[in-house]
CSV table of N, CA, C and O in Angstrom, one decimal:
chain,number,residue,atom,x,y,z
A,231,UNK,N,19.7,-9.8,18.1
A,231,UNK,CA,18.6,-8.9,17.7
A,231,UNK,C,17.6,-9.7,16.9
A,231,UNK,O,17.9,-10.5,16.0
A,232,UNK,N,16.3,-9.3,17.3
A,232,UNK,CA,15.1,-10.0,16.3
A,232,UNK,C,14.9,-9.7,15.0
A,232,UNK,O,14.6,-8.5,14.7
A,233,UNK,N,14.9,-11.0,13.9
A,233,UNK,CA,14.9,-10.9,12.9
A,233,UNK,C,13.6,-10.8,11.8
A,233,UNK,O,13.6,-10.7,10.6
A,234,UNK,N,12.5,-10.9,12.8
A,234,UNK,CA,11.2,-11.0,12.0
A,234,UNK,C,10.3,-10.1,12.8
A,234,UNK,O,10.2,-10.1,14.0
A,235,UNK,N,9.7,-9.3,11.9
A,235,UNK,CA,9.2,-8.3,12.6
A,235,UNK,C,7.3,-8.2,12.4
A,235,UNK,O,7.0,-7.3,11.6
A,236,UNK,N,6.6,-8.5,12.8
A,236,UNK,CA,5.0,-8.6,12.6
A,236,UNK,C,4.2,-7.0,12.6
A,236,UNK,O,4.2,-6.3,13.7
A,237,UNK,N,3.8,-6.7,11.8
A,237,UNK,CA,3.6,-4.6,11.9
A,237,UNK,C,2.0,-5.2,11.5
A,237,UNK,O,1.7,-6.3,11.0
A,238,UNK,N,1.1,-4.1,12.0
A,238,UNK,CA,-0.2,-3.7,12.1
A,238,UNK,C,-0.4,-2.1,11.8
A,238,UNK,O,0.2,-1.1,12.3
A,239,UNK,N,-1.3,-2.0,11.0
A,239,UNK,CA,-1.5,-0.9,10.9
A,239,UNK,C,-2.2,-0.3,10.6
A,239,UNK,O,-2.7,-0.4,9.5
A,240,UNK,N,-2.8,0.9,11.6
A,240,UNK,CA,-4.1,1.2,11.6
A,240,UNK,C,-4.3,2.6,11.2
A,240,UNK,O,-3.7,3.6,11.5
A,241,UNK,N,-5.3,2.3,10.4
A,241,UNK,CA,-5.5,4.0,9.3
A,241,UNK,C,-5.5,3.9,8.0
A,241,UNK,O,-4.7,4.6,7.5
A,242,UNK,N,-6.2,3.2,7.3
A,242,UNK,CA,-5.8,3.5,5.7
A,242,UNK,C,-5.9,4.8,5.0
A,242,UNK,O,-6.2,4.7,3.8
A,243,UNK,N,-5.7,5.9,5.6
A,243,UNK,CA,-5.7,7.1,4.4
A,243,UNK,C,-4.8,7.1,3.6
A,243,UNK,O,-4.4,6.0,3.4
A,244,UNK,N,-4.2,7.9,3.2
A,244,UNK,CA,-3.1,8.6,2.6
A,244,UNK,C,-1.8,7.9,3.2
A,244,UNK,O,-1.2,6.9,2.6
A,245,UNK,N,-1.2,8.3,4.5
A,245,UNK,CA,-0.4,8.0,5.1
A,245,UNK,C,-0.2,6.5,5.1
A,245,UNK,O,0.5,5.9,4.4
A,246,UNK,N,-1.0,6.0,5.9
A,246,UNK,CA,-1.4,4.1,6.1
A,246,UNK,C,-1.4,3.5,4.6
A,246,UNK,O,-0.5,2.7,4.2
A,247,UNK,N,-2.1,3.8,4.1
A,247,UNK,CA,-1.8,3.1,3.0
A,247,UNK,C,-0.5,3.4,1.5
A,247,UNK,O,-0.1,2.7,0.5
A,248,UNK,N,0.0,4.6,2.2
A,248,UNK,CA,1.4,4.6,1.6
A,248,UNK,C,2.2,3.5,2.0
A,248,UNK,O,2.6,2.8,1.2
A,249,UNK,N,2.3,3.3,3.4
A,249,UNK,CA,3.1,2.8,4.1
A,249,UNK,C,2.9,0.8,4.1
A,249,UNK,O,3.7,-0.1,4.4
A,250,UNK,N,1.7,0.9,3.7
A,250,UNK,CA,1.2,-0.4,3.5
A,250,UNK,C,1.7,-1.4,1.9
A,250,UNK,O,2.2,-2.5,1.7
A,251,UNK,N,1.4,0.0,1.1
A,251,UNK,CA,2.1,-0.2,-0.5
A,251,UNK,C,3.6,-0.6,-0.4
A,251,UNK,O,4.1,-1.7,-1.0
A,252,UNK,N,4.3,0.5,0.4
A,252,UNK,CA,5.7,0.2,0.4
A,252,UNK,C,6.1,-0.7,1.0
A,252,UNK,O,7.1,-1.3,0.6
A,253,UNK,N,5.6,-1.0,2.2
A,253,UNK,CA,5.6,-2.4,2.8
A,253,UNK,C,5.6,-3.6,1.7
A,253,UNK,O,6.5,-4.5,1.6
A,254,UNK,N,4.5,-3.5,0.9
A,254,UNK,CA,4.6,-4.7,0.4
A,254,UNK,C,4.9,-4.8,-0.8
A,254,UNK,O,4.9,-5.8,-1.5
A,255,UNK,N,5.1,-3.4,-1.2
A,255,UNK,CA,6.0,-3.7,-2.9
A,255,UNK,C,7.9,-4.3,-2.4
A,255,UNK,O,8.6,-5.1,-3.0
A,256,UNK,N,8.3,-3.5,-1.3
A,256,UNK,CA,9.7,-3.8,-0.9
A,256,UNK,C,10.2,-4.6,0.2
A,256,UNK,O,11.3,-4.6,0.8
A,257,UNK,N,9.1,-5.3,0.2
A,257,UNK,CA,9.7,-6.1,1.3
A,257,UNK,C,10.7,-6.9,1.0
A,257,UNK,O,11.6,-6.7,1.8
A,258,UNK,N,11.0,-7.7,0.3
A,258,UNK,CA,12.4,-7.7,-0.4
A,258,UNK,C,14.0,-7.0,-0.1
A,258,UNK,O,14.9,-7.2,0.6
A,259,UNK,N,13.7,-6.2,-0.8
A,259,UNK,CA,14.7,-5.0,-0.6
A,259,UNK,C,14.6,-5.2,0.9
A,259,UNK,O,14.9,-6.2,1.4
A,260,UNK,N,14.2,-4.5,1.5
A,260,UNK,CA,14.1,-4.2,2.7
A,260,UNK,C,14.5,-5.1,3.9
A,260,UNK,O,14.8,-4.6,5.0
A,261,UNK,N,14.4,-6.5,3.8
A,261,UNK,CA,15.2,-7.2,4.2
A,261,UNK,C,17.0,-7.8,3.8
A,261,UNK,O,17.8,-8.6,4.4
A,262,UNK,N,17.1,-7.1,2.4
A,262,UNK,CA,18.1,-7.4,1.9
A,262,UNK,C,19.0,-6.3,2.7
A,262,UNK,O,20.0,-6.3,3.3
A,263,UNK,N,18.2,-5.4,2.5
A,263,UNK,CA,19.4,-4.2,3.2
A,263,UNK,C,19.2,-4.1,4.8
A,263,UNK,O,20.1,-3.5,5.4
A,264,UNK,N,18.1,-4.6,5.5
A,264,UNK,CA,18.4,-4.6,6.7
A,264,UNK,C,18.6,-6.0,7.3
A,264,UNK,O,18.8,-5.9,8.5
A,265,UNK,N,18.6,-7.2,7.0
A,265,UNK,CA,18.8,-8.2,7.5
A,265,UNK,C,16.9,-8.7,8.3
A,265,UNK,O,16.6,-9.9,8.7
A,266,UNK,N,16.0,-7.7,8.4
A,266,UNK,CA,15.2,-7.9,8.8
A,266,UNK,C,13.7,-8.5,7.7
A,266,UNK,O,13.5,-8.2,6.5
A,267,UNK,N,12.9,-9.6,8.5
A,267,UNK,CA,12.0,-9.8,7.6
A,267,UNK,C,10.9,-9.2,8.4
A,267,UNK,O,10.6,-9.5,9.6
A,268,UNK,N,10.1,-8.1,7.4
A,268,UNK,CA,8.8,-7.8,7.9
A,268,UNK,C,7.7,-8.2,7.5
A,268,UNK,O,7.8,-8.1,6.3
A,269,UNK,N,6.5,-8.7,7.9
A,269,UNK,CA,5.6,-8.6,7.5
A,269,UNK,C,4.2,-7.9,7.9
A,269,UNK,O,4.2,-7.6,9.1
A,270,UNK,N,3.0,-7.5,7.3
A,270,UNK,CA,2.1,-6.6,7.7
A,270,UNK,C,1.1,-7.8,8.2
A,270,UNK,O,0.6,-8.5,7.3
A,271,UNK,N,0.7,-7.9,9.2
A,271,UNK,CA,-0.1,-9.3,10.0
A,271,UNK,C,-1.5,-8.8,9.9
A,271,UNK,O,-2.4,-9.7,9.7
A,272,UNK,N,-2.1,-7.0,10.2
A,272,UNK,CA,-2.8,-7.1,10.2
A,272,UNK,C,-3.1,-5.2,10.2
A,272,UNK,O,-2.4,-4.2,10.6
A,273,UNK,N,-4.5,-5.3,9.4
A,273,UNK,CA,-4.6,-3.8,9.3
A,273,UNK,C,-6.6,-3.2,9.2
A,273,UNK,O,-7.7,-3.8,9.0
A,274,UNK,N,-6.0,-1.8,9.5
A,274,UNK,CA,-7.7,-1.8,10.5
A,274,UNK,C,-8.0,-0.2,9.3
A,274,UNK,O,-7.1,0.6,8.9
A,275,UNK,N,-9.4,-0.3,9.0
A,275,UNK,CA,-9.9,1.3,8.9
A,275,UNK,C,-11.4,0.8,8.6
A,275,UNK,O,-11.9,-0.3,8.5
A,276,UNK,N,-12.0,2.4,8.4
A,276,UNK,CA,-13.2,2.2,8.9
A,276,UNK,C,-14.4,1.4,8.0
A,276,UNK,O,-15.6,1.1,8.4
A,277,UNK,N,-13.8,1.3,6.7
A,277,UNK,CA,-14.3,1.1,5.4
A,277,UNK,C,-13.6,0.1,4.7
A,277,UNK,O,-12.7,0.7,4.0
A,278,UNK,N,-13.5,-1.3,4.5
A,278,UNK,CA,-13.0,-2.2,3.9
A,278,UNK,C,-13.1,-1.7,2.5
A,278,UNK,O,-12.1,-1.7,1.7
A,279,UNK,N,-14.4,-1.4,2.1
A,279,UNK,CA,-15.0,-1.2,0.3
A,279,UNK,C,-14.3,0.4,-0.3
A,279,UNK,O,-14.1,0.5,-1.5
A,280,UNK,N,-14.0,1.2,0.4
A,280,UNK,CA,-13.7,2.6,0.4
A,280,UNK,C,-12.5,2.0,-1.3
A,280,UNK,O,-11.9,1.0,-1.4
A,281,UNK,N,-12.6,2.6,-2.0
A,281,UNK,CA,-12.2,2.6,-3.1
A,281,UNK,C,-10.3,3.1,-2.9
A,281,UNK,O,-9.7,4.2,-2.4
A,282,UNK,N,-9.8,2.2,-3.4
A,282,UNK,CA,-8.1,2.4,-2.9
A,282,UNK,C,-7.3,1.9,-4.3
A,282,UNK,O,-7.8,0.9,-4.8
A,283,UNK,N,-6.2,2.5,-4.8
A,283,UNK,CA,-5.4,2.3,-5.8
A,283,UNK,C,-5.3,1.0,-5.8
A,283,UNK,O,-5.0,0.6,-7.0
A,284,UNK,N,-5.4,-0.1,-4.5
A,284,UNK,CA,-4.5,-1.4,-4.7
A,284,UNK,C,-5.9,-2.3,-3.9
A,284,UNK,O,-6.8,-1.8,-3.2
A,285,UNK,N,-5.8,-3.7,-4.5
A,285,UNK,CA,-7.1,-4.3,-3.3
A,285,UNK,C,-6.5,-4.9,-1.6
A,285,UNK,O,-5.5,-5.6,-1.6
A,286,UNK,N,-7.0,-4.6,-0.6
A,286,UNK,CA,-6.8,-4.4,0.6
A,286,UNK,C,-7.3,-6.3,0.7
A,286,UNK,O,-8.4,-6.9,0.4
A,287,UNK,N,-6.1,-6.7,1.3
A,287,UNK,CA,-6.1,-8.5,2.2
A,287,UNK,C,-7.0,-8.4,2.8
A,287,UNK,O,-6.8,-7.8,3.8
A,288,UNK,N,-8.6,-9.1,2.5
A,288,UNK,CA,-9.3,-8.9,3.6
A,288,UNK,C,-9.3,-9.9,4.2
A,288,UNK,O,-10.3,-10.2,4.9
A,289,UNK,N,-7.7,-11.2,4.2
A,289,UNK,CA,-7.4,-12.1,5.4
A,289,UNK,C,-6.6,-11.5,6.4
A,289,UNK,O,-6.2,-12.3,7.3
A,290,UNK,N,-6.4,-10.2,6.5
A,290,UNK,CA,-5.8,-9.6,7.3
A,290,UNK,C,-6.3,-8.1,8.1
A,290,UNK,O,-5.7,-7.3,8.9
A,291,UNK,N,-8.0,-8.1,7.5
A,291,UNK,CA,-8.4,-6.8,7.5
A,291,UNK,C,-9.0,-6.6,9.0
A,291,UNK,O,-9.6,-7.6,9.3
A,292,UNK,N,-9.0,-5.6,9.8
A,292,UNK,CA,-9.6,-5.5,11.4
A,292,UNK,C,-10.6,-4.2,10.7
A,292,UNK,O,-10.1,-3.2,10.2
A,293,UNK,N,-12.2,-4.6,10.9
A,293,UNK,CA,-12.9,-3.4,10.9
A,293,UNK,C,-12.6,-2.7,12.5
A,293,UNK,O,-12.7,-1.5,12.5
A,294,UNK,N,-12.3,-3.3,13.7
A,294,UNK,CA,-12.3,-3.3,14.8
A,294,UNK,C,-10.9,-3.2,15.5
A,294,UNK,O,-10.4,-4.3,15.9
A,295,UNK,N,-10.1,-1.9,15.7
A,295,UNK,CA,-8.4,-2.6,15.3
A,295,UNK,C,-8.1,-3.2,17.0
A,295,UNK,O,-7.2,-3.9,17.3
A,296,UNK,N,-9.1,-2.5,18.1
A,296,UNK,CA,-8.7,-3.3,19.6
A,296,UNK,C,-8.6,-4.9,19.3
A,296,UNK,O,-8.1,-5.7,20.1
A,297,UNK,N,-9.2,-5.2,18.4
A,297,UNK,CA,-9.2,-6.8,17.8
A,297,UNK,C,-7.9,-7.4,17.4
A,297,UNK,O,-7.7,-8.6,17.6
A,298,UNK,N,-7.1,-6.5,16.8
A,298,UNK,CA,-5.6,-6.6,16.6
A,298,UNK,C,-5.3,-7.5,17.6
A,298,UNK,O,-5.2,-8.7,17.2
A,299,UNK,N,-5.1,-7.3,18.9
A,299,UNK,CA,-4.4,-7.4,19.9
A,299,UNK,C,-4.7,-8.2,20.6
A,299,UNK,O,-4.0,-8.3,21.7
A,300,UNK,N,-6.1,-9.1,20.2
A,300,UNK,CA,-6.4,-10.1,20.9
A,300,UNK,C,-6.3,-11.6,19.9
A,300,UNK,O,-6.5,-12.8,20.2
A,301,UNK,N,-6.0,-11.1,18.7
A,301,UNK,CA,-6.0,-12.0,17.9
A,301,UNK,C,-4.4,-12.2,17.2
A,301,UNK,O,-4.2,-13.4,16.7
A,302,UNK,N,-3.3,-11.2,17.1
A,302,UNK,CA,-2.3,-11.4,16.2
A,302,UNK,C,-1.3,-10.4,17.8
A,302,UNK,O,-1.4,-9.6,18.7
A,303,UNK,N,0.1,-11.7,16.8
A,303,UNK,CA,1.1,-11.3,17.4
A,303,UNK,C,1.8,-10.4,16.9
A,303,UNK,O,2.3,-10.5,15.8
A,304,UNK,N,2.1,-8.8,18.0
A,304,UNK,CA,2.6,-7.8,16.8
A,304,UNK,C,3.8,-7.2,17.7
A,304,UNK,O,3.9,-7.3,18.9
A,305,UNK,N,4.9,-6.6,16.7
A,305,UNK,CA,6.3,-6.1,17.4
A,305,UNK,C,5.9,-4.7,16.9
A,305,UNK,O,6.3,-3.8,17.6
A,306,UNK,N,5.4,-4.4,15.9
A,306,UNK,CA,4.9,-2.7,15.7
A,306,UNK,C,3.9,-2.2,15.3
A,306,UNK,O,3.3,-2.6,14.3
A,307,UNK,N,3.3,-1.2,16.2
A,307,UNK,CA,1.7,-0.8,15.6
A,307,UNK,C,2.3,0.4,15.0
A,307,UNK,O,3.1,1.2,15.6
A,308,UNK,N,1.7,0.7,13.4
A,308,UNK,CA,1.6,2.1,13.2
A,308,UNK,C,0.0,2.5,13.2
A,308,UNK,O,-0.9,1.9,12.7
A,309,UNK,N,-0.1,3.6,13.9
A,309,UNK,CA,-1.1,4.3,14.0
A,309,UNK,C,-1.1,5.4,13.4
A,309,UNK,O,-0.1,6.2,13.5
A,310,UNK,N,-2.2,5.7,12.4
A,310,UNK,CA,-2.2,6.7,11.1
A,310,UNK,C,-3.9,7.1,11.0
A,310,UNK,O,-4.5,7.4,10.0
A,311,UNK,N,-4.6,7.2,12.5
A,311,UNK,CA,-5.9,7.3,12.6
A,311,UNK,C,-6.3,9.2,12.2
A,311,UNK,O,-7.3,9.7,11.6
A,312,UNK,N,-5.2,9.7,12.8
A,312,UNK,CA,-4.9,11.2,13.0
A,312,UNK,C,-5.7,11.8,14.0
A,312,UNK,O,-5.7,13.0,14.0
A,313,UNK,N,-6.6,11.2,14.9
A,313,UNK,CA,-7.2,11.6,15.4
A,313,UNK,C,-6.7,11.9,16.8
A,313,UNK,O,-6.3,10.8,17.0
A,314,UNK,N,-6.4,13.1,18.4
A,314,UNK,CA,-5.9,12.7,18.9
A,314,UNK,C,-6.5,12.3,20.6
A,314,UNK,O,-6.0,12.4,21.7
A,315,UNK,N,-7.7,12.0,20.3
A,315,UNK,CA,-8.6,11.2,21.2
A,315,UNK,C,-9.2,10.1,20.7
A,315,UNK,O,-8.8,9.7,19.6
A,316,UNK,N,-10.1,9.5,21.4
A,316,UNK,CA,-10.8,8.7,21.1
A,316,UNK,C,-10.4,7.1,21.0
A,316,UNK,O,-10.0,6.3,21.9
A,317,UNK,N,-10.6,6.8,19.6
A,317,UNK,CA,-9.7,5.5,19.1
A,317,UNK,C,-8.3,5.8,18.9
A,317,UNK,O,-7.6,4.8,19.1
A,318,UNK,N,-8.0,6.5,18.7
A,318,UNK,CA,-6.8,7.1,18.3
A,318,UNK,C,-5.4,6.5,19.5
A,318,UNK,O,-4.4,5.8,19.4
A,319,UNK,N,-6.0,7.3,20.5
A,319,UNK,CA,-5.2,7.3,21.8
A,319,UNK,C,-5.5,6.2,22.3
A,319,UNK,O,-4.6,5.7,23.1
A,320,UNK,N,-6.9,5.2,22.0
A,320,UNK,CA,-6.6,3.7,22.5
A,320,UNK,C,-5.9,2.9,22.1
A,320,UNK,O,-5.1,2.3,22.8
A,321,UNK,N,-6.0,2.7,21.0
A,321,UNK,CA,-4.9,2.3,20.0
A,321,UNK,C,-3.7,2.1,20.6
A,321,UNK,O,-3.2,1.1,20.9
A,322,UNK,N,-3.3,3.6,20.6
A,322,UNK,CA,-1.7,3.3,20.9
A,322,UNK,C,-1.6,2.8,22.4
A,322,UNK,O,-0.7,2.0,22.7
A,323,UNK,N,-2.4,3.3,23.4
A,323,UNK,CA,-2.2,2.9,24.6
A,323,UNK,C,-2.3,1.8,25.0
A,323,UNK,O,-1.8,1.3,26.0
A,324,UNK,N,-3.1,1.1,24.2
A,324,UNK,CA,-3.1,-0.9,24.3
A,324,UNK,C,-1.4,-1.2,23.6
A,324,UNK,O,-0.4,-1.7,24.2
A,325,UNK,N,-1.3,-0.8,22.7
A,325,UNK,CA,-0.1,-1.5,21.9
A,325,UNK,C,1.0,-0.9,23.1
A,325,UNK,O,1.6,-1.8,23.7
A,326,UNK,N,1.3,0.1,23.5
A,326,UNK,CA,2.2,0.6,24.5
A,326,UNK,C,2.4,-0.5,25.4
A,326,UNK,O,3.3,-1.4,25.2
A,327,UNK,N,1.2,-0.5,26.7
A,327,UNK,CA,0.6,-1.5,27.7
A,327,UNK,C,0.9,-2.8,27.1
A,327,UNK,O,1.5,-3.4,28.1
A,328,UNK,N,0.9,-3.7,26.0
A,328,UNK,CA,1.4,-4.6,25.4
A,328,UNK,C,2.2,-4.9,25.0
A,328,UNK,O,2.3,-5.8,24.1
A,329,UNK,N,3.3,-4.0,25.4
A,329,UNK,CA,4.4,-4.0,24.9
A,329,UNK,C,4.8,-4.1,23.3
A,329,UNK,O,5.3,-5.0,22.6
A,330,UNK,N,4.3,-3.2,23.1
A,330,UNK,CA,4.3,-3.3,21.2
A,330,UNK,C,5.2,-2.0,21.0
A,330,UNK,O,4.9,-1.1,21.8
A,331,UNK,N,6.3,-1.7,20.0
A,331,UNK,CA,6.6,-0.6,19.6
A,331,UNK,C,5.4,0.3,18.7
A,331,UNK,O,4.8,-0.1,17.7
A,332,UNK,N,5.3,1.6,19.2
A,332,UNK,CA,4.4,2.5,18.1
A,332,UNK,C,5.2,3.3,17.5
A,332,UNK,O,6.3,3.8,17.9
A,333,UNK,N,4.6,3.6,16.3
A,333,UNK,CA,4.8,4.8,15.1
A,333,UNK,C,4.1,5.3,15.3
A,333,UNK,O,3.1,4.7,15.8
A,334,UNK,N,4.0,6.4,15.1
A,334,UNK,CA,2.9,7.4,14.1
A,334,UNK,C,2.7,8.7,13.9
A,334,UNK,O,2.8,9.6,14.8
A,335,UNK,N,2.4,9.0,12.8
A,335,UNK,CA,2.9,10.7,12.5
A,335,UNK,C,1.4,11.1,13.0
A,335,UNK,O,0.7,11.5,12.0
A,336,UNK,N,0.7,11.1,14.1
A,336,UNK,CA,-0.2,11.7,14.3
A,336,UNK,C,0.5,13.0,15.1
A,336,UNK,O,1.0,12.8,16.2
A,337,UNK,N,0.4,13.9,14.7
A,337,UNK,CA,0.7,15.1,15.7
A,337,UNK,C,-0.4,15.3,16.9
A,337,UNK,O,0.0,15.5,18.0
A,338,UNK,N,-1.9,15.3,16.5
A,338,UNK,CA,-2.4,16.4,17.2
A,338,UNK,C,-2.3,15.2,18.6
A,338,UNK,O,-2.3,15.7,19.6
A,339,UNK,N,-2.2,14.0,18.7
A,339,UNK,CA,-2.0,12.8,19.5
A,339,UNK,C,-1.1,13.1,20.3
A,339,UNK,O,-1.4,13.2,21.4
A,340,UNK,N,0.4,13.3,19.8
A,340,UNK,CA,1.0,13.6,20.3
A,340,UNK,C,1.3,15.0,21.2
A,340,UNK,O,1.9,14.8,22.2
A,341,UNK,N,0.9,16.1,20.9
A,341,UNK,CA,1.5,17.6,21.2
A,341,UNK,C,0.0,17.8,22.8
A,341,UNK,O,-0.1,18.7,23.6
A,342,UNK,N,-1.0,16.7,22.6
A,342,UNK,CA,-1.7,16.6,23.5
A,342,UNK,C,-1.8,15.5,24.5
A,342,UNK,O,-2.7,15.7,25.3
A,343,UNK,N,-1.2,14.5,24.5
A,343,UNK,CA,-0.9,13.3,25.1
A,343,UNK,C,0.6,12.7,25.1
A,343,UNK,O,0.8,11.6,25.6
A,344,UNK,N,1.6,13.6,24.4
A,344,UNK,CA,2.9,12.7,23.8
A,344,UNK,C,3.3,12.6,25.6
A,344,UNK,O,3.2,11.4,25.9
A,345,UNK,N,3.5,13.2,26.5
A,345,UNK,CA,4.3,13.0,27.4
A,345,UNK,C,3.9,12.1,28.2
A,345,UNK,O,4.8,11.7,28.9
A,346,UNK,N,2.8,11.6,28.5
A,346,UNK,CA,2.1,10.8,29.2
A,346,UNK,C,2.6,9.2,28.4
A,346,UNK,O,3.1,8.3,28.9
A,347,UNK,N,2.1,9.2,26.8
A,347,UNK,CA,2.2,8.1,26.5
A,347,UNK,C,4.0,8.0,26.4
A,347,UNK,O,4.2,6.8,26.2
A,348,UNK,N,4.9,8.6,26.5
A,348,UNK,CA,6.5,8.3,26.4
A,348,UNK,C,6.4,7.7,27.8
A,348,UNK,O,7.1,6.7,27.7
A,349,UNK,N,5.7,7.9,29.3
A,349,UNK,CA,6.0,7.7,30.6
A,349,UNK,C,5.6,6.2,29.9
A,349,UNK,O,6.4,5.2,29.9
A,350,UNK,N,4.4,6.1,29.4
A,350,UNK,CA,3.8,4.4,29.1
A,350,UNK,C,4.9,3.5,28.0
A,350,UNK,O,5.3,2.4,28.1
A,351,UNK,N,5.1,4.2,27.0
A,351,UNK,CA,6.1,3.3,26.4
A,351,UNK,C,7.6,3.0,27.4
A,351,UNK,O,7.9,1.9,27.6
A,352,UNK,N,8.3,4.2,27.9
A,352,UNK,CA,9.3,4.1,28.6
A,352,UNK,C,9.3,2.6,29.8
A,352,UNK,O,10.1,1.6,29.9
A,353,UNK,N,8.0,3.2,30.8
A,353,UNK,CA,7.6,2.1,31.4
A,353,UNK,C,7.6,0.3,31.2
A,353,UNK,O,7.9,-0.5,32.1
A,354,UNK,N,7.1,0.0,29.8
A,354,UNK,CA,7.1,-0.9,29.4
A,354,UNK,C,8.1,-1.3,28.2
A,354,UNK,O,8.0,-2.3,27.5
A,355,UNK,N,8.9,-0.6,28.1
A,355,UNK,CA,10.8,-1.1,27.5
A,355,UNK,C,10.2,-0.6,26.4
A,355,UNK,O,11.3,-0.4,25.9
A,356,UNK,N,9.4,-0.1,25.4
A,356,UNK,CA,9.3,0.0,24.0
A,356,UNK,C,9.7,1.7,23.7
A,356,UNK,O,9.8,2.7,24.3
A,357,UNK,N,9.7,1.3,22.7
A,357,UNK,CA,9.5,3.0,21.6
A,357,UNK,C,8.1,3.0,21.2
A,357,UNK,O,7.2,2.2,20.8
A,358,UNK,N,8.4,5.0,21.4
A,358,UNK,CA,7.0,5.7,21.1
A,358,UNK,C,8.3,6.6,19.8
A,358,UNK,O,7.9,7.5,19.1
């Protein structure tokens, strides 16, 4: 089983950048108790300057997140756009198609596209 895990993640609201915080306050822990090392390789939203509790890597920042995928090697995209067209749905359907595992609590993405994109993740060995 693979021990190093490369995550992207796209969306800084609320959600995204919880998950970004805890990513990197515990990454520690988090390999202690799972044996796994994660790291966040690369992360996208619309607003680099947008005012945020913590300051955002801008050696790791994608204003452009289809950029993700041409430039960094990733085993998980979370998607935290909430939107469930547009970028939203490209997003995950490149990381699918590239065999990338996705997250994402986007509902309205899912309850309008989930069955199509499970055929694409299935297809390509990953989790949706």
């Amino acid at each position: 089983m693979k021990k190093k895990y490369n995550i992207a993640i796209i969306g800084l609201g609320q959600v995204g950048l919880y998950l970004y915080n805890e990513l990197r306050l515990k990454r520690s822990e988090i390999q202690i108790k799972t044996g796994k090392h994660i790291k966040v390789v690369a992360i996208s939203a619309k607003n680099i300057n947008k005012k945020r509790k913590f300051k955002v890597n801008k050696k790791i920042f994608y204003k452009d997140p289809l950029e993700i995928f041409k430039k960094k090697k990733i085993d998980i995209l979370f998607e935290a756009i909430g939107l469930s067209d547009g970028i939203s749905k490209k997003v995950v359907e490149t990381a699918l198609k590239n065999k990338i595992h996705v997250i994402t609590p986007n509902k309205a993405l899912i309850s309008k596209h989930g069955n199509d994109l499970a055929k694409l993740a299935e297809k390509n060995k990953v989790n949706l």
